[in-house]
CSV table of C-alpha atoms and ligand atoms in Angstrom, one decimal:
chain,number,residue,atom,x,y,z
A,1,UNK,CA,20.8,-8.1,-51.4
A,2,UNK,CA,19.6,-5.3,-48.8
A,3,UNK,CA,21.7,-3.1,-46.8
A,4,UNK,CA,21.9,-3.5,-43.0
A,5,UNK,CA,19.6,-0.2,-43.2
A,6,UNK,CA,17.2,-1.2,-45.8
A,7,UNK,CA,17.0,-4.2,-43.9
A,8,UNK,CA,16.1,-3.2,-40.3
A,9,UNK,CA,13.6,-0.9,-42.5
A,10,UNK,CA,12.2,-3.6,-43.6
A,11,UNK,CA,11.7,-5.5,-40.8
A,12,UNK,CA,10.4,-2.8,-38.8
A,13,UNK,CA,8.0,-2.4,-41.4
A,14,UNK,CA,6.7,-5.8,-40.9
A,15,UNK,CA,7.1,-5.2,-37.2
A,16,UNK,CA,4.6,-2.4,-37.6
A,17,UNK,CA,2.0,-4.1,-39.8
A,18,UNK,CA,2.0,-7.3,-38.2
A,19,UNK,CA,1.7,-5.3,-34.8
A,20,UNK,CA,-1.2,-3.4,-35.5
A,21,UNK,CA,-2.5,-6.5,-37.4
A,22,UNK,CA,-2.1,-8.0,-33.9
A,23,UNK,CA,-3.8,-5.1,-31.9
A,24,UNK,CA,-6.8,-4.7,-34.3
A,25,UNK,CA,-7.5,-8.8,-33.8
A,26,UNK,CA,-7.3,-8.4,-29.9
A,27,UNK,CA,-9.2,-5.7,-29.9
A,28,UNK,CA,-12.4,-7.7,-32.2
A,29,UNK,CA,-11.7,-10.3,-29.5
A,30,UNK,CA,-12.4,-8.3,-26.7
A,31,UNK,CA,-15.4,-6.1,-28.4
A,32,UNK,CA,-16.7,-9.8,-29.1
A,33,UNK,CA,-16.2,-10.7,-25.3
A,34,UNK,CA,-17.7,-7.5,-23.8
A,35,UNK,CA,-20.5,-8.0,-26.3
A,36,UNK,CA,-21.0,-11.0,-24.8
A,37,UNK,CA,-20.3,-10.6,-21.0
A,38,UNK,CA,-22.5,-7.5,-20.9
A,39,UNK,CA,-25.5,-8.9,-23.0
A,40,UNK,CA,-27.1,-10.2,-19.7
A,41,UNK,CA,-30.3,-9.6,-18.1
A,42,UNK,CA,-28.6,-8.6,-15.2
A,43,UNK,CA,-26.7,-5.2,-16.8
A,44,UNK,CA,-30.0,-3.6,-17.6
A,45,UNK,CA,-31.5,-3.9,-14.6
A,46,UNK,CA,-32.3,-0.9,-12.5
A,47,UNK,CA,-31.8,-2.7,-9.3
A,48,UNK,CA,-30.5,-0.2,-6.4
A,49,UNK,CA,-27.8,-1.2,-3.9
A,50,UNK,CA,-27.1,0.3,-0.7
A,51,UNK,CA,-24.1,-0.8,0.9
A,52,UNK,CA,-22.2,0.5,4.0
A,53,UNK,CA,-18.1,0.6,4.1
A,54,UNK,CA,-16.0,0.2,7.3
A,55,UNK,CA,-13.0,2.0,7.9
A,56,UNK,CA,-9.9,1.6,9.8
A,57,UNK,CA,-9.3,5.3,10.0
A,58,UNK,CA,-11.0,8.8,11.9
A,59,UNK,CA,-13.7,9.6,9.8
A,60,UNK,CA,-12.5,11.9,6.8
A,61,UNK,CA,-8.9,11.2,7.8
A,62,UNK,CA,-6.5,13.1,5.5
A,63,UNK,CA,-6.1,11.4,1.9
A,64,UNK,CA,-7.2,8.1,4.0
A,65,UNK,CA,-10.1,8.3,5.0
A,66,UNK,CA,-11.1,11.2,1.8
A,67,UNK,CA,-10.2,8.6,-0.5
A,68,UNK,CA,-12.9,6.0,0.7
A,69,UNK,CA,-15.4,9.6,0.3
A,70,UNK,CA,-14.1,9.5,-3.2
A,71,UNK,CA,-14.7,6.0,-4.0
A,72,UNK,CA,-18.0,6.2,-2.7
A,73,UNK,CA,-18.3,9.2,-5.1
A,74,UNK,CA,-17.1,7.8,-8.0
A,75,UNK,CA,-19.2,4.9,-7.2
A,76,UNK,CA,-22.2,6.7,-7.0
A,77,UNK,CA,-21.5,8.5,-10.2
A,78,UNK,CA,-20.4,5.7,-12.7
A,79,UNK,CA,-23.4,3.2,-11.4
A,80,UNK,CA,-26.0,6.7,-11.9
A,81,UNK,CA,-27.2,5.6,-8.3
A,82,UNK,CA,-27.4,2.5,-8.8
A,83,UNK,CA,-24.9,1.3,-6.3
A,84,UNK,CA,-24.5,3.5,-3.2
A,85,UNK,CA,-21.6,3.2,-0.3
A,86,UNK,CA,-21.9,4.8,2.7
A,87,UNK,CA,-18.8,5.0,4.3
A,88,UNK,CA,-17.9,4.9,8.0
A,89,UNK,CA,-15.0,5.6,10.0
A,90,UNK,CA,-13.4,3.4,12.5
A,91,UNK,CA,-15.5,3.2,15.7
A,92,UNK,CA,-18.2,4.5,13.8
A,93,UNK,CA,-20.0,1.2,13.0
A,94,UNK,CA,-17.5,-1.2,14.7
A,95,UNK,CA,-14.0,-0.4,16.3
A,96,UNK,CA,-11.2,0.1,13.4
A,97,UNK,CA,-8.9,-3.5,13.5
A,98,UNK,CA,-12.7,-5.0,13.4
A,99,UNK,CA,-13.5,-3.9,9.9
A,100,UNK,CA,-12.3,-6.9,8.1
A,101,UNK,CA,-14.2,-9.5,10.6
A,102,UNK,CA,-16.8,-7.1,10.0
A,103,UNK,CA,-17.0,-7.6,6.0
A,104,UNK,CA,-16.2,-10.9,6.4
A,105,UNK,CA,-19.0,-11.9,8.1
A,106,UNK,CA,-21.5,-10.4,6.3
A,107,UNK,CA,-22.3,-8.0,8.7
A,108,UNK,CA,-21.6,-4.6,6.2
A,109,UNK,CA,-20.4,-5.1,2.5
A,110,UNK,CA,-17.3,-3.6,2.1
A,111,UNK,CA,-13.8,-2.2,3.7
A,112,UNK,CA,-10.8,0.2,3.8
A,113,UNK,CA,-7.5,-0.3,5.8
A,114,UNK,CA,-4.4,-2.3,5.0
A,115,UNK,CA,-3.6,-5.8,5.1
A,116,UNK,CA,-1.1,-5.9,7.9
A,117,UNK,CA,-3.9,-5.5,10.5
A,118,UNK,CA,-5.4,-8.7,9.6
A,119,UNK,CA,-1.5,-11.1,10.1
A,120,UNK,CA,-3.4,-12.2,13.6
A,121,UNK,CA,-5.6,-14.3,11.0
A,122,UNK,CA,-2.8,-15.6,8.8
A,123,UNK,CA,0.8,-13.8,8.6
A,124,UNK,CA,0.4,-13.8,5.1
A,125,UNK,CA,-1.7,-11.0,4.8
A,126,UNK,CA,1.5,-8.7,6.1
A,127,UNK,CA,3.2,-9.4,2.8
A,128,UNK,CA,-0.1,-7.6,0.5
A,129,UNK,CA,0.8,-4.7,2.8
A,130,UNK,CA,4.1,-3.8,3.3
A,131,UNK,CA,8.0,-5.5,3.9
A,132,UNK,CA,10.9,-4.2,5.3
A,133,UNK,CA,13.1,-3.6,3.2
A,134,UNK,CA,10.6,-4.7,0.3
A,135,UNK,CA,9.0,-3.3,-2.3
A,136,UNK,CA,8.7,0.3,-3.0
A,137,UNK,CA,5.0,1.7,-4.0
A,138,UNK,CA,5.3,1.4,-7.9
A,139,UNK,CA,7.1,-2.2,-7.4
A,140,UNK,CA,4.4,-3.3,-5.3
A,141,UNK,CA,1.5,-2.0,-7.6
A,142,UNK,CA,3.0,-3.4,-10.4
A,143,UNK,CA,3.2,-6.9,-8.3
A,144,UNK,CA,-0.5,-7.2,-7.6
A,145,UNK,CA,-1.4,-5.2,-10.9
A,146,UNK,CA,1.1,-7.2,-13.3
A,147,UNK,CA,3.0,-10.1,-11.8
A,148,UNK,CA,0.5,-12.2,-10.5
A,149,UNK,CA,0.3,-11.1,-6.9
A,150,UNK,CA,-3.2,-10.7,-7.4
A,151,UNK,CA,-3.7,-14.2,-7.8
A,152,UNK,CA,-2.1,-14.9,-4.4
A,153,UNK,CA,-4.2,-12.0,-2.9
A,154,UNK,CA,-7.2,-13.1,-4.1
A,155,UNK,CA,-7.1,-16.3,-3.2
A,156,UNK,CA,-6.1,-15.7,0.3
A,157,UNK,CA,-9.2,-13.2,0.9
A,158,UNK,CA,-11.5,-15.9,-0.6
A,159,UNK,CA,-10.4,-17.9,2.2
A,160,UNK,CA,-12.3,-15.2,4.3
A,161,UNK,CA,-15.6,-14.8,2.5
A,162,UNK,CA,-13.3,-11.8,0.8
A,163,UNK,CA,-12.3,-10.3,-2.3
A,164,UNK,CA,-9.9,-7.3,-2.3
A,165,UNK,CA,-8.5,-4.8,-4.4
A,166,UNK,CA,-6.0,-2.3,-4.0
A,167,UNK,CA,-6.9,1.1,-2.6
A,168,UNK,CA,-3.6,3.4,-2.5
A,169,UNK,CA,-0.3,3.6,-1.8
A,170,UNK,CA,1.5,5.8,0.9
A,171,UNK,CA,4.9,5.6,-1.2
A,172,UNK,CA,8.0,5.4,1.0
A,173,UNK,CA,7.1,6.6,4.6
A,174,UNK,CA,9.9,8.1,7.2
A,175,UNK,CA,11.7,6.4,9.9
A,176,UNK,CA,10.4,7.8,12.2
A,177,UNK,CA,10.8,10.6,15.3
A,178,UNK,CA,13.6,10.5,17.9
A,179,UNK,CA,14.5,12.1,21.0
A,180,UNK,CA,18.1,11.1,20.7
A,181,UNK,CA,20.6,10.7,18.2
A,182,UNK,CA,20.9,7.2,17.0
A,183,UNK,CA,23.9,6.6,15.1
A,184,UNK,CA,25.0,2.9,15.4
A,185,UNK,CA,22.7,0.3,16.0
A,186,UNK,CA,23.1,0.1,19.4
A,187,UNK,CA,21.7,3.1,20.2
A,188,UNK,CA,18.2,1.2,19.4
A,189,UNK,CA,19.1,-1.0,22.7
A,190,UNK,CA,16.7,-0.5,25.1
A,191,UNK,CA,14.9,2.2,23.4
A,192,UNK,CA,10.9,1.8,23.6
A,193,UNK,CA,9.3,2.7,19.8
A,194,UNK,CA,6.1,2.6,18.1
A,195,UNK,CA,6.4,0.5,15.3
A,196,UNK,CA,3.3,-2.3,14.4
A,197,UNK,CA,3.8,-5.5,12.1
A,198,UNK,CA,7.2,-7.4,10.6
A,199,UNK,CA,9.6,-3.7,11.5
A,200,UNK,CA,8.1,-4.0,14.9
A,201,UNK,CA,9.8,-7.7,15.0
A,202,UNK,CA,13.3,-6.9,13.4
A,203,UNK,CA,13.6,-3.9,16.5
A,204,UNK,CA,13.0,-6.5,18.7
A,205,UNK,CA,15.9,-8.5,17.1
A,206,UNK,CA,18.1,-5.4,17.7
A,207,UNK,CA,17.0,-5.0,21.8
A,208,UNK,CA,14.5,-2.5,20.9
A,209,UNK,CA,10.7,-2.5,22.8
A,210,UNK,CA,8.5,-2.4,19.8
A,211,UNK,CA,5.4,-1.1,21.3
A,212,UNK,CA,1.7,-0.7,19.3
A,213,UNK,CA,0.6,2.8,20.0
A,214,UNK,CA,-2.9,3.7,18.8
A,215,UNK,CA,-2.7,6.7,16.3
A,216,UNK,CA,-5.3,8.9,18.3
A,217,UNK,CA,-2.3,8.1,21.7
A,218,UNK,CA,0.8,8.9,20.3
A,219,UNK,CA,1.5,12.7,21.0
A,220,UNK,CA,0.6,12.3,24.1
A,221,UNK,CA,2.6,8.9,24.9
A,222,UNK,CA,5.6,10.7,23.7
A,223,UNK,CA,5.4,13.8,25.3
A,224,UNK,CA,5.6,12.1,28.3
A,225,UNK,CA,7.9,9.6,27.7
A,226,UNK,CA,5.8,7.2,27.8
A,227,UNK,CA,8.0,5.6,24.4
A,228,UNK,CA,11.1,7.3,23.1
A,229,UNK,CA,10.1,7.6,19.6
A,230,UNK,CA,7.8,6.9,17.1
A,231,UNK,CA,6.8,6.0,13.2
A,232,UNK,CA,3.8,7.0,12.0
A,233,UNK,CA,3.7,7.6,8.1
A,234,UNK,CA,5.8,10.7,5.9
A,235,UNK,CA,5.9,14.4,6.4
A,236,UNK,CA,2.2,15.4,6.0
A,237,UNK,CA,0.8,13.3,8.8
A,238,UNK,CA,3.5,13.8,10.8
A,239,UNK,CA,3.3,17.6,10.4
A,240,UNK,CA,-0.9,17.5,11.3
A,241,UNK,CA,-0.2,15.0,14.7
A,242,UNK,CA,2.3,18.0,15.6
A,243,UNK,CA,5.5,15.5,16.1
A,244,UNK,CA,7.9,18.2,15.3
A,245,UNK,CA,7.0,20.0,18.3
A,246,UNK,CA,8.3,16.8,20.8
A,247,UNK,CA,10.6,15.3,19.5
A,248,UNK,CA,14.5,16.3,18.2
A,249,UNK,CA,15.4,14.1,15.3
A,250,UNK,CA,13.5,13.2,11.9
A,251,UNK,CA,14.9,10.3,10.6
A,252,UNK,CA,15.0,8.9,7.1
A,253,UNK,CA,14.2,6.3,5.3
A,254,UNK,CA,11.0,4.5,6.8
A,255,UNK,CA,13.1,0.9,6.0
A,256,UNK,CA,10.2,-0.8,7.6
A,257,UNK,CA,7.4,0.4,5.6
A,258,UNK,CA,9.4,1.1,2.0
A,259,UNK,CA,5.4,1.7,-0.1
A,260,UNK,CA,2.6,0.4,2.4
A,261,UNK,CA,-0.3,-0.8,0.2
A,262,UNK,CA,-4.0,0.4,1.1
A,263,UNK,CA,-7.0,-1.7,0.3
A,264,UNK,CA,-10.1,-2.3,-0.2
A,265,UNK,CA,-12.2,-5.3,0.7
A,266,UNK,CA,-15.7,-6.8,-0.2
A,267,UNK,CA,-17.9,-9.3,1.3
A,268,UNK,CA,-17.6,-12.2,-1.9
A,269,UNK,CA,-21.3,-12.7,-2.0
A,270,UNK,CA,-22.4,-9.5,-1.6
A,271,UNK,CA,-19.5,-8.8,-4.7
A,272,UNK,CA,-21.0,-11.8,-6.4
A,273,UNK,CA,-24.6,-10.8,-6.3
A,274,UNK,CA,-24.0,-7.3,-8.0
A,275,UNK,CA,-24.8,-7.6,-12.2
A,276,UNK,CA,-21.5,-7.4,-13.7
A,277,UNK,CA,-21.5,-4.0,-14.6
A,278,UNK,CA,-21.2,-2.8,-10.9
A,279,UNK,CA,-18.8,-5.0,-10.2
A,280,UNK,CA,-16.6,-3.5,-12.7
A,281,UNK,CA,-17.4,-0.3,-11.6
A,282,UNK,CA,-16.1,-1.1,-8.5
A,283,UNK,CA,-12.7,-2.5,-9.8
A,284,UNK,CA,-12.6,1.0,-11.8
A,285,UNK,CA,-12.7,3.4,-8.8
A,286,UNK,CA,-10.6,1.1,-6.8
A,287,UNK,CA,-8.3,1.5,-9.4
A,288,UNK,CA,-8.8,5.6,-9.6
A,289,UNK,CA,-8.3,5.1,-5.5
A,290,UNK,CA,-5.2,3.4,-6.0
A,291,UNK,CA,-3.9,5.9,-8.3
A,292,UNK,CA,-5.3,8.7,-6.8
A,293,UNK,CA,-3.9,8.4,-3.3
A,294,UNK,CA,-0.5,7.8,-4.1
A,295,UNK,CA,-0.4,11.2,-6.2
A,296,UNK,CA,-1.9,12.6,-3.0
A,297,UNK,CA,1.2,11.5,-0.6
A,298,UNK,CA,3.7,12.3,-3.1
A,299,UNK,CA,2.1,15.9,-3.7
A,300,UNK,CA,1.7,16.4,0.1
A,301,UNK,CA,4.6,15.3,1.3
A,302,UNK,CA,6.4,17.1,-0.9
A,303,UNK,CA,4.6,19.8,0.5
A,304,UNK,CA,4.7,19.4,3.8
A,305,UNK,CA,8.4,18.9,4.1
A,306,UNK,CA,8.8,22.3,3.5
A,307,UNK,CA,6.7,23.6,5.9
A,308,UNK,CA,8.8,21.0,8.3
A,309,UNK,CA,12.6,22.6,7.5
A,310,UNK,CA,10.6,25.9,8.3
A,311,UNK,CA,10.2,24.7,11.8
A,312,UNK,CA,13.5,23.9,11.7
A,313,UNK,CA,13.2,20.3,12.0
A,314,UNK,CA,16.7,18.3,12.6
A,315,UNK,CA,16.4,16.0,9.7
A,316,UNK,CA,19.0,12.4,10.1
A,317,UNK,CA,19.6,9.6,8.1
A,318,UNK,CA,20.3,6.6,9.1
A,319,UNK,CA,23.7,5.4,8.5
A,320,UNK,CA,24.7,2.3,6.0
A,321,UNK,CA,25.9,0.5,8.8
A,322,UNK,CA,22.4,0.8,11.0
A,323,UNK,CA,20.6,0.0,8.0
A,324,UNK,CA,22.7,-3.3,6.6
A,325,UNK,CA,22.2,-4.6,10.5
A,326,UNK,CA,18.4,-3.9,10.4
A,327,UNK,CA,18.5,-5.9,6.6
A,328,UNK,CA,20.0,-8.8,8.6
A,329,UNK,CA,17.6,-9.0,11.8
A,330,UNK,CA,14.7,-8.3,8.7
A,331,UNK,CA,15.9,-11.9,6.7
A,332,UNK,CA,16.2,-13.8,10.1
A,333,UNK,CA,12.3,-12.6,11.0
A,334,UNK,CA,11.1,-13.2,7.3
A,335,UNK,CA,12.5,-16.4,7.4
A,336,UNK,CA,10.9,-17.6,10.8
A,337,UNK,CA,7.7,-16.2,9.6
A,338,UNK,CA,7.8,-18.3,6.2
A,339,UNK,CA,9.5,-21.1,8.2
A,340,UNK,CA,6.2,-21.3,10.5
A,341,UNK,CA,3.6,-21.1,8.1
A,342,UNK,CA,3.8,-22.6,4.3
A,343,UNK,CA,1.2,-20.7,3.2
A,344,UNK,CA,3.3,-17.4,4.1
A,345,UNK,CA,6.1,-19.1,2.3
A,346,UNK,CA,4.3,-19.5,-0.6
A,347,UNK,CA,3.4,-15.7,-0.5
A,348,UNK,CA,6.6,-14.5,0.0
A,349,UNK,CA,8.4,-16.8,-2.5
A,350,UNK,CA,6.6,-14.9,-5.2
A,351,UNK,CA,7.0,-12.2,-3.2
A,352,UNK,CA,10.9,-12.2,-3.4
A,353,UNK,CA,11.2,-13.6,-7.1
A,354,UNK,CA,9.2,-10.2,-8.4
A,355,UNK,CA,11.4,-8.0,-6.4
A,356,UNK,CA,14.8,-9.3,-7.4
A,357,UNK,CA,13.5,-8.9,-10.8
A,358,UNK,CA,12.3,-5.2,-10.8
A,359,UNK,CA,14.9,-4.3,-8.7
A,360,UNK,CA,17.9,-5.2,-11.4
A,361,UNK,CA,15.6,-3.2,-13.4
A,362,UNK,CA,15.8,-0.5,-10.6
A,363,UNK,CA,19.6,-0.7,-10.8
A,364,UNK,CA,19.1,0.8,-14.2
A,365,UNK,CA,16.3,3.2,-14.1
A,366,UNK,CA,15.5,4.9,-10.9
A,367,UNK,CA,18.2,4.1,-8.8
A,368,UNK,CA,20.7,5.8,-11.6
A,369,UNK,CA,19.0,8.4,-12.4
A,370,UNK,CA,18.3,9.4,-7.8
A,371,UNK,CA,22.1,9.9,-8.4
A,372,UNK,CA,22.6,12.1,-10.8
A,373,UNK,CA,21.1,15.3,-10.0
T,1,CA,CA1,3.9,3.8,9.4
């Protein structure tokens, strides 16, 4: 008879072998399937593409608008010339909250922005974006990447002649700039703030004005009191549009946008008419996007926060009490939203279900370890 030792031995032995038995068999399976998927006609073709890519930001907008330049790049690179983007900024080609008609009718091939500017088309879309209160960054990408959010996603684009695929990530963004202390919730009463999609909604809830302020308007609108404060995204942007120099309090955390996911999109027949191996290109340096401009907020911000207490910046958070309230007033929206369309419902069902889920796991991993140094 073995010992407890020689018996876990044992069977991680047999763990082991039949493991990498296991891994060796997939990996024949999906050498056989490449072999076959990429033994078409269509992969050795020399075909060129030239396709044009709409933006919903300034031309070479920090990270934003570079990481479309990049994709373009890498694009470029992997397909040896094959397949080549030329990217636009907003207003360039057509004005920015057009890009996604734009794709979607043919008119150019592909897209960057995020999927909350499309909710006039279906409220859905908000929820492959951001949630208050939702899903942080890795949560989300995990979602769409792992937990069958894509599915979901996909299927709504196709809907709109679309397929998309995520482009970056801005991580958790800040709540925002204030020109008065707000310290329980009803100092949001009456106040007039910039604040787009489902966030915009719950400061409504709380006798807020939630007003949409184009990016290229806001200094100016709060430097004259035109609106009393303002989100835009996390310390770097904020730093470059000069906020610090208007307004008195930064506050923290951005509640309503907790890990806002960037995208890109692609007309579906123009997707569908590339040879296969293009079309995985392009999945690749989504993918590299995706990856590469969430590194790029977390580096910058980190940065740039810095450079912020240097100006002496009076940093605020907002209190348990402010944020419960604003938890509440976010359920009662989410739930006339989902209430009003079934298809939103559907959405955010899943939605919920994966974030109850990685969020017990949070209880263990990240949300331990914030609190111990
Ligand atoms: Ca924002």
């Amino acid at each position: 008879m073995s010992t407890p030792l020689k018996k876990n031995k044992t069977s991680r032995k047999k763990f082991i072998k039949n493991s990498s038995m296991a891994v060796a068999a997939s990996l024949l399976i999906s050498s056989c399937k490449e072999e076959q998927s990429n033994s078409g006609p269509n992969i050795i073709s020399n075909k060129k593409f030239k396709w044009k890519m709409v933006t919903t930001w300034p031309p070479n907008f920090p990270i934003l608008g570079e990481c479309c330049n990049l994709f373009s790049q890498w694009v470029s690179e992997m397909s040896a010339g094959r397949l080549e983007i030329k990217v636009f900024g907003g207003g360039e080609l057509v004005p920015p909250l057009e890009a996604f008609d734009a794709v979607s009718n043919g008119a150019v091939e592909m897209g960057h922005g995020a999927s909350y500017y499309w909710a006039g088309l279906s409220p859905a879309f908000q929820f492959f974006a951001t949630v208050p209160f939702g899903m942080n960054g890795q949560q989300f990408n995990a979602w769409i990447g792992n937990g069958g959010g894509y599915k979901m996603y996909k299927e709504l684009y196709s809907k709109y002649n679309t397929v998309p695929f995520l482009g970056g990530n801005t991580g958790v963004q800040m709540g925002g700039w204030f020109n008065k202390e707000v310290n329980t919730i009803d100092d949001f009463k009456g106040l007039k703030m910039r604040m787009p999609g489902l966030g915009g909604k719950v400061l409504e809830k709380v006798g807020a004005t939630a007003v949409l302020v184009p990016g290229s308007e806001l200094y100016t609108s709060l430097e004259r009191g035109v609106i009393d404060a303002t989100e835009w995204i996390g310390p770097y942007h904020d730093y470059i549009m000069g906020f610090h120099k208007i307004a008195k309090y930064y506050y923290s955390p951005g509640w309503h946008e907790p890990g806002t996911g960037l995208e890109f999109f692609a007309n579906k027949r123009s997707y569908e008419n590339l040879p296969s191996d293009l079309q995985s290109i392009i999945k690749v340096a989504a993918s590299k996007v995706n990856q590469w401009v969430f590194h790029a907020f977390e580096t910058k911000n980190g940065e740039y926060l810095t450079k912020l207490k240097e100006e002496n910046v009076d940093f605020r958070l907002f209190s348990e009490d402010i944020l419960k309230n604003l938890k509440e007033k976010t359920n009662e929206v989410l739930a006339e939203v989902t209430s009003a369309d079934p298809y939103s419902k559907k959405v955010y069902d899943a939605y919920q279900k994966f974030q109850a889920q990685v969020n017990s796991w949070a209880d263990y991993s990240e949300r331990v370890y914030y609190r111990s140094f």
